Amino acid sequence: MKVWLNGKLVTKGEAKLPVFDHGTLYGDGVFEGIRIYGQRIFQAQAHIDRLFNSARDIRLAIPYTKQELIDAMYETLQANSVTDGYIRLVVTRGVGTLGLNPFKCPDPNTFIIADQVALYPDEMYKKGMAVIIAKTIRTSASMLKPSVKSLNYLNNILAKIEAIDAGVAEAIMLNAQGNVAECTGVNLFIVKDGQLVTPLASAGILEGITRAVVLILAERLEIPAEQKNIMPEDLYAADECFLTGTAAEVISVTKIDGKAIGTGQPGPITRKLLEAFREYTRSGEEL
Ligand code: PMP
C-alpha cells in the first residue's frame, strides 16, 4: 500500500507522524472519509468544501489548494489500483510544543489513505440493524460545532462504546434539548405516514454528504421530506428508520432499544432509497 504524505507517495511502513504532532497529542486536526465508485471520487467537491470549512472553523490553514488535494487523491487511487473503495484525507495541526497553542505548529501534516471499506455485513443491509439510544449527549454547537469534522471523536466514541456494550452496531445520540441529533458516525432518517423526516442541522449534526444526496433522491422520487426536530418517542412510533453515511451508504434500522420499528423489516421507502442511492453511485452522474 502507498500512502500520500505531504506531497509524496510512501509505503505504509514509512507513513508515520511525529509524536509531537498536535493531531496525536490533542486530536487537533480535520478529516474526510470519501467513497470511490468506478474510479471516481464520489461528491469530491462537497467533501473538499467541508474539509476546508472544518479547517477554517478551527483556524487551521491547509497548505494545499482544493484542486491540489483532489489531484493528490486521484494519484493515491492510481498508485493503489483502487477502483471501488474509500479514501481517508486528514490534515493535522502539525508538530508543536507540549502546550495547546496551535499557532506554535507551523506546518500541518496532510495524508491520504486509499483502501477498501465494509462497515456492516451484507446481511444487515437485507434484514436491518438494531440500535440503541445512547446516554452520551452529542456535543453542542457552543462546545464544538458538530459541523466540524475534527480528529476529536471521543464524544461519538463514548456513544459507540454504549452500543457495543448493548450488543448492537450503532447508537442514536440526542442533543442537550433531548431531540435526536444523529448516530456516532451516520445521520438518521425516519419515515412516518409516507413522509421522510431527518433532524435539522441545528439539532447538532454533522451535515452528511450522503444525507444531502438522499434528500435530493427523495425529491426526484417524489417522496416528501422535511427537516425538523425528532423526539425519542417519534423514533419508536416511526414506520421506518434508516441511517446514511459515506461508508454505511443507506442502511435500515429495524429495532431501537429492543422495540421493533414498523413491521420489524426494512420498509418500502428505505428500500426504494437504498436502490436509488446504489444506482446513482454506479451511474457516475453528478447531482
Ligand atoms: N455524522 C457523523 C458524526 C459522521 O462522522 C459522519 C461521517 N462519517 C456522518 C454523520 C455522515 O456523513 P457523510 O454522509 O458525509 O459520510
CSV table of C-alpha atoms in Angstrom, one decimal, residues 39-267:
chain,number,residue,atom,x,y,z
A,39,GLN,CA,-12.6,5.1,-10.2
A,40,ARG,CA,-14.4,8.4,-9.5
A,41,ILE,CA,-14.3,10.3,-6.2
A,42,PHE,CA,-17.9,10.5,-5.1
A,43,GLN,CA,-19.0,14.1,-4.3
A,44,ALA,CA,-15.4,15.2,-4.4
A,45,GLN,CA,-16.2,18.9,-4.3
A,46,ALA,CA,-18.7,18.6,-1.4
A,47,HIS,CA,-16.1,16.7,0.7
A,48,ILE,CA,-13.3,19.2,-0.1
A,49,ASP,CA,-15.5,22.1,0.7
A,50,ARG,CA,-16.5,20.5,4.0
A,51,LEU,CA,-12.8,19.8,4.8
A,52,PHE,CA,-11.9,23.5,4.2
A,53,ASN,CA,-14.9,24.7,6.2
A,54,SER,CA,-13.9,22.5,9.1
A,55,ALA,CA,-10.3,23.7,8.9
A,56,ARG,CA,-11.4,27.4,8.8
A,57,ASP,CA,-13.6,26.9,11.9
A,58,ILE,CA,-10.6,25.6,13.9
A,59,ARG,CA,-8.2,28.2,12.3
A,60,LEU,CA,-6.1,25.6,10.5
A,61,ALA,CA,-4.6,26.8,7.2
A,62,ILE,CA,-4.5,23.8,4.8
A,63,PRO,CA,-1.2,24.1,2.9
A,64,TYR,CA,-2.7,22.9,-0.4
A,65,THR,CA,-5.4,24.2,-2.8
A,66,LYS,CA,-8.7,22.3,-3.1
A,67,GLN,CA,-7.6,21.2,-6.6
A,68,GLU,CA,-4.2,20.0,-5.4
A,69,LEU,CA,-5.9,17.8,-2.9
A,70,ILE,CA,-8.3,16.3,-5.5
A,71,ASP,CA,-5.3,15.6,-7.8
A,72,ALA,CA,-3.5,14.0,-4.8
A,73,MET,CA,-6.5,11.8,-4.1
A,74,TYR,CA,-6.5,10.6,-7.7
A,75,GLU,CA,-2.8,10.0,-7.6
A,76,THR,CA,-3.2,7.9,-4.4
A,77,LEU,CA,-6.0,5.9,-6.0
A,78,GLN,CA,-3.9,5.1,-9.1
A,79,ALA,CA,-0.9,4.1,-7.0
A,80,ASN,CA,-3.0,1.6,-5.1
A,81,SER,CA,-5.2,0.5,-8.1
A,82,VAL,CA,-8.3,1.3,-6.1
A,83,THR,CA,-11.4,1.4,-8.4
A,84,ASP,CA,-14.0,1.0,-5.7
A,85,GLY,CA,-13.1,1.8,-2.1
A,86,TYR,CA,-12.6,4.5,0.4
A,87,ILE,CA,-10.3,7.5,0.9
A,88,ARG,CA,-9.3,9.0,4.3
A,89,LEU,CA,-8.0,12.5,3.9
A,90,VAL,CA,-6.5,14.0,7.0
A,91,VAL,CA,-4.9,17.3,7.9
A,92,THR,CA,-3.3,17.5,11.4
A,93,ARG,CA,-2.2,20.7,13.1
A,94,GLY,CA,1.4,19.6,12.8
A,95,VAL,CA,4.3,19.4,15.2
A,96,GLY,CA,4.4,21.9,18.1
A,97,THR,CA,5.3,22.1,21.7
A,98,LEU,CA,3.6,20.2,24.6
A,99,GLY,CA,1.3,23.2,25.2
A,100,LEU,CA,-2.1,23.6,23.5
A,101,ASN,CA,-1.1,26.7,21.4
A,102,PRO,CA,-1.9,25.7,17.8
A,103,PHE,CA,-0.1,28.7,16.5
A,104,LYS,CA,3.2,27.1,17.5
A,105,CYS,CA,2.6,24.4,15.0
A,106,PRO,CA,3.8,26.0,11.7
A,107,ASP,CA,3.5,23.0,9.3
A,108,PRO,CA,0.3,21.0,9.2
A,109,ASN,CA,0.7,17.3,8.1
A,110,THR,CA,-1.5,16.1,5.3
A,111,PHE,CA,-2.1,12.5,4.3
A,112,ILE,CA,-4.3,10.4,2.1
A,113,ILE,CA,-5.0,6.7,2.6
A,114,ALA,CA,-6.9,4.7,-0.1
A,115,ASP,CA,-8.3,1.4,1.0
A,116,GLN,CA,-11.3,-0.9,0.9
A,117,VAL,CA,-14.3,-0.4,3.2
A,118,ALA,CA,-17.0,-2.6,4.5
A,119,LEU,CA,-18.7,-1.1,7.6
A,120,TYR,CA,-21.6,-3.6,8.2
A,121,PRO,CA,-22.1,-7.2,6.9
A,122,ASP,CA,-24.3,-7.7,3.8
A,123,GLU,CA,-26.9,-9.5,5.9
A,124,MET,CA,-27.5,-6.3,7.9
A,125,TYR,CA,-28.4,-4.4,4.7
A,126,LYS,CA,-31.0,-7.0,3.9
A,127,LYS,CA,-32.5,-7.5,7.3
A,128,GLY,CA,-31.9,-4.2,9.0
A,129,MET,CA,-29.9,-3.3,12.1
A,130,ALA,CA,-30.7,-2.9,15.8
A,131,VAL,CA,-29.6,0.3,17.6
A,132,ILE,CA,-29.9,1.9,21.0
A,133,ILE,CA,-30.4,5.5,22.2
A,134,ALA,CA,-27.2,6.5,23.9
A,135,LYS,CA,-26.9,8.2,27.3
A,136,THR,CA,-24.0,10.2,26.0
A,137,ILE,CA,-25.3,13.5,24.7
A,138,ARG,CA,-24.0,14.9,21.4
A,139,THR,CA,-21.6,17.8,21.8
A,140,SER,CA,-23.5,21.0,21.3
A,141,ALA,CA,-22.5,23.8,18.9
A,142,SER,CA,-21.4,26.0,21.8
A,143,MET,CA,-18.9,23.4,22.8
A,144,LEU,CA,-17.5,22.3,19.4
A,145,LYS,CA,-19.6,22.8,16.3
A,146,PRO,CA,-20.8,19.3,15.2
A,147,SER,CA,-20.4,20.5,11.6
A,148,VAL,CA,-16.6,20.5,12.1
A,149,LYS,CA,-15.3,17.1,11.2
A,150,SER,CA,-12.4,17.1,13.6
A,151,LEU,CA,-10.0,14.4,14.7
A,152,ASN,CA,-11.5,14.6,18.1
A,153,TYR,CA,-14.2,11.9,18.0
A,154,LEU,CA,-14.3,11.0,21.7
A,155,ASN,CA,-17.9,12.2,22.2
A,156,ASN,CA,-19.0,9.8,19.4
A,157,ILE,CA,-16.7,7.0,20.6
A,158,LEU,CA,-18.2,7.0,24.1
A,159,ALA,CA,-21.7,6.5,22.5
A,160,LYS,CA,-20.2,3.8,20.3
A,161,ILE,CA,-19.0,2.0,23.4
A,162,GLU,CA,-22.5,2.1,24.8
A,163,ALA,CA,-23.7,0.5,21.5
A,164,ILE,CA,-21.1,-2.2,21.7
A,165,ASP,CA,-21.8,-2.9,25.4
A,166,ALA,CA,-25.5,-3.3,24.4
A,167,GLY,CA,-24.6,-5.7,21.7
A,168,VAL,CA,-25.7,-3.5,18.8
A,169,ALA,CA,-23.8,-1.8,15.9
A,170,GLU,CA,-24.9,1.8,16.4
A,171,ALA,CA,-26.2,4.3,19.0
A,172,ILE,CA,-28.5,7.3,18.4
A,173,MET,CA,-27.3,10.4,20.1
A,174,LEU,CA,-29.7,13.0,21.5
A,175,ASN,CA,-28.7,16.7,21.9
A,176,ALA,CA,-28.9,18.7,25.1
A,177,GLN,CA,-32.5,19.5,24.4
A,178,GLY,CA,-33.5,15.8,24.2
A,179,ASN,CA,-34.0,15.8,20.5
A,180,VAL,CA,-32.5,13.3,18.2
A,181,ALA,CA,-29.2,14.5,16.6
A,182,GLU,CA,-27.6,11.6,14.7
A,183,CYS,CA,-25.7,8.4,15.3
A,184,THR,CA,-22.0,8.0,16.1
A,185,GLY,CA,-20.8,8.3,12.5
A,186,VAL,CA,-24.0,8.3,10.4
A,187,ASN,CA,-27.1,10.6,10.0
A,188,LEU,CA,-30.6,9.4,10.8
A,189,PHE,CA,-33.9,9.5,8.9
A,190,ILE,CA,-37.4,8.2,9.9
A,191,VAL,CA,-40.5,7.7,7.7
A,192,LYS,CA,-43.9,8.4,9.1
A,193,ASP,CA,-47.1,8.3,7.0
A,194,GLY,CA,-45.1,8.3,3.8
A,195,GLN,CA,-43.1,11.3,4.7
A,196,LEU,CA,-39.3,11.4,5.2
A,197,VAL,CA,-38.0,13.3,8.3
A,198,THR,CA,-34.4,14.0,9.3
A,199,PRO,CA,-33.1,16.3,12.1
A,200,LEU,CA,-32.3,19.9,11.3
A,201,ALA,CA,-28.6,20.9,11.1
A,202,SER,CA,-29.4,23.0,14.2
A,203,ALA,CA,-30.1,19.8,16.1
A,204,GLY,CA,-26.3,19.5,16.3
A,205,ILE,CA,-25.4,17.1,13.5
A,206,LEU,CA,-22.5,16.7,11.1
A,207,GLU,CA,-24.2,17.6,7.8
A,208,GLY,CA,-23.6,14.4,6.0
A,209,ILE,CA,-23.0,14.4,2.3
A,210,THR,CA,-24.9,11.1,2.0
A,211,ARG,CA,-27.8,12.8,3.8
A,212,ALA,CA,-27.8,15.6,1.3
A,213,VAL,CA,-27.7,13.1,-1.6
A,214,VAL,CA,-30.6,11.1,-0.1
A,215,LEU,CA,-32.7,14.3,0.2
A,216,ILE,CA,-32.2,15.0,-3.5
A,217,LEU,CA,-33.0,11.5,-4.5
A,218,ALA,CA,-36.2,11.6,-2.3
A,219,GLU,CA,-37.2,14.8,-4.2
A,220,ARG,CA,-36.7,13.0,-7.5
A,221,LEU,CA,-38.7,10.1,-6.4
A,222,GLU,CA,-41.4,12.5,-5.2
A,223,ILE,CA,-41.1,11.3,-1.6
A,224,PRO,CA,-42.0,14.3,0.6
A,225,ALA,CA,-39.2,15.2,3.0
A,226,GLU,CA,-38.9,17.5,5.9
A,227,GLN,CA,-36.0,18.6,8.2
A,228,LYS,CA,-37.4,19.1,11.7
A,229,ASN,CA,-36.8,18.1,15.3
A,230,ILE,CA,-37.3,14.4,16.1
A,231,MET,CA,-38.1,13.3,19.7
A,232,PRO,CA,-37.2,9.8,21.0
A,233,GLU,CA,-41.0,9.0,21.0
A,234,ASP,CA,-41.1,9.8,17.3
A,235,LEU,CA,-38.4,7.1,16.8
A,236,TYR,CA,-40.4,4.4,18.4
A,237,ALA,CA,-43.6,5.4,16.6
A,238,ALA,CA,-41.9,5.6,13.1
A,239,ASP,CA,-43.0,3.4,10.3
A,240,GLU,CA,-39.4,3.1,9.1
A,241,CYS,CA,-35.9,4.3,10.1
A,242,PHE,CA,-32.6,4.3,8.3
A,243,LEU,CA,-29.1,5.7,8.6
A,244,THR,CA,-26.9,7.3,6.0
A,245,GLY,CA,-23.1,7.8,5.7
A,246,THR,CA,-20.2,7.6,3.3
A,247,ALA,CA,-19.1,4.1,4.5
A,248,ALA,CA,-22.6,2.9,5.6
A,249,GLU,CA,-24.4,4.2,2.5
A,250,VAL,CA,-28.1,3.7,3.3
A,251,ILE,CA,-29.0,1.1,6.0
A,252,SER,CA,-32.3,0.2,7.5
A,253,VAL,CA,-32.9,0.3,11.3
A,254,THR,CA,-35.4,-2.3,12.4
A,255,LYS,CA,-35.1,-2.2,16.2
A,256,ILE,CA,-34.5,0.7,18.6
A,257,ASP,CA,-33.9,-0.1,22.3
A,258,GLY,CA,-35.2,-3.6,21.7
A,259,LYS,CA,-38.5,-2.3,20.2
A,260,ALA,CA,-39.4,-3.2,16.6
A,261,ILE,CA,-39.8,-0.3,14.2
A,262,GLY,CA,-42.8,-0.6,11.9
A,263,THR,CA,-43.0,-4.2,10.7
A,264,GLY,CA,-39.6,-5.0,12.0
A,265,GLN,CA,-38.3,-5.4,8.4
A,266,PRO,CA,-36.7,-2.9,6.1
A,267,GLY,CA,-39.6,-0.7,4.9
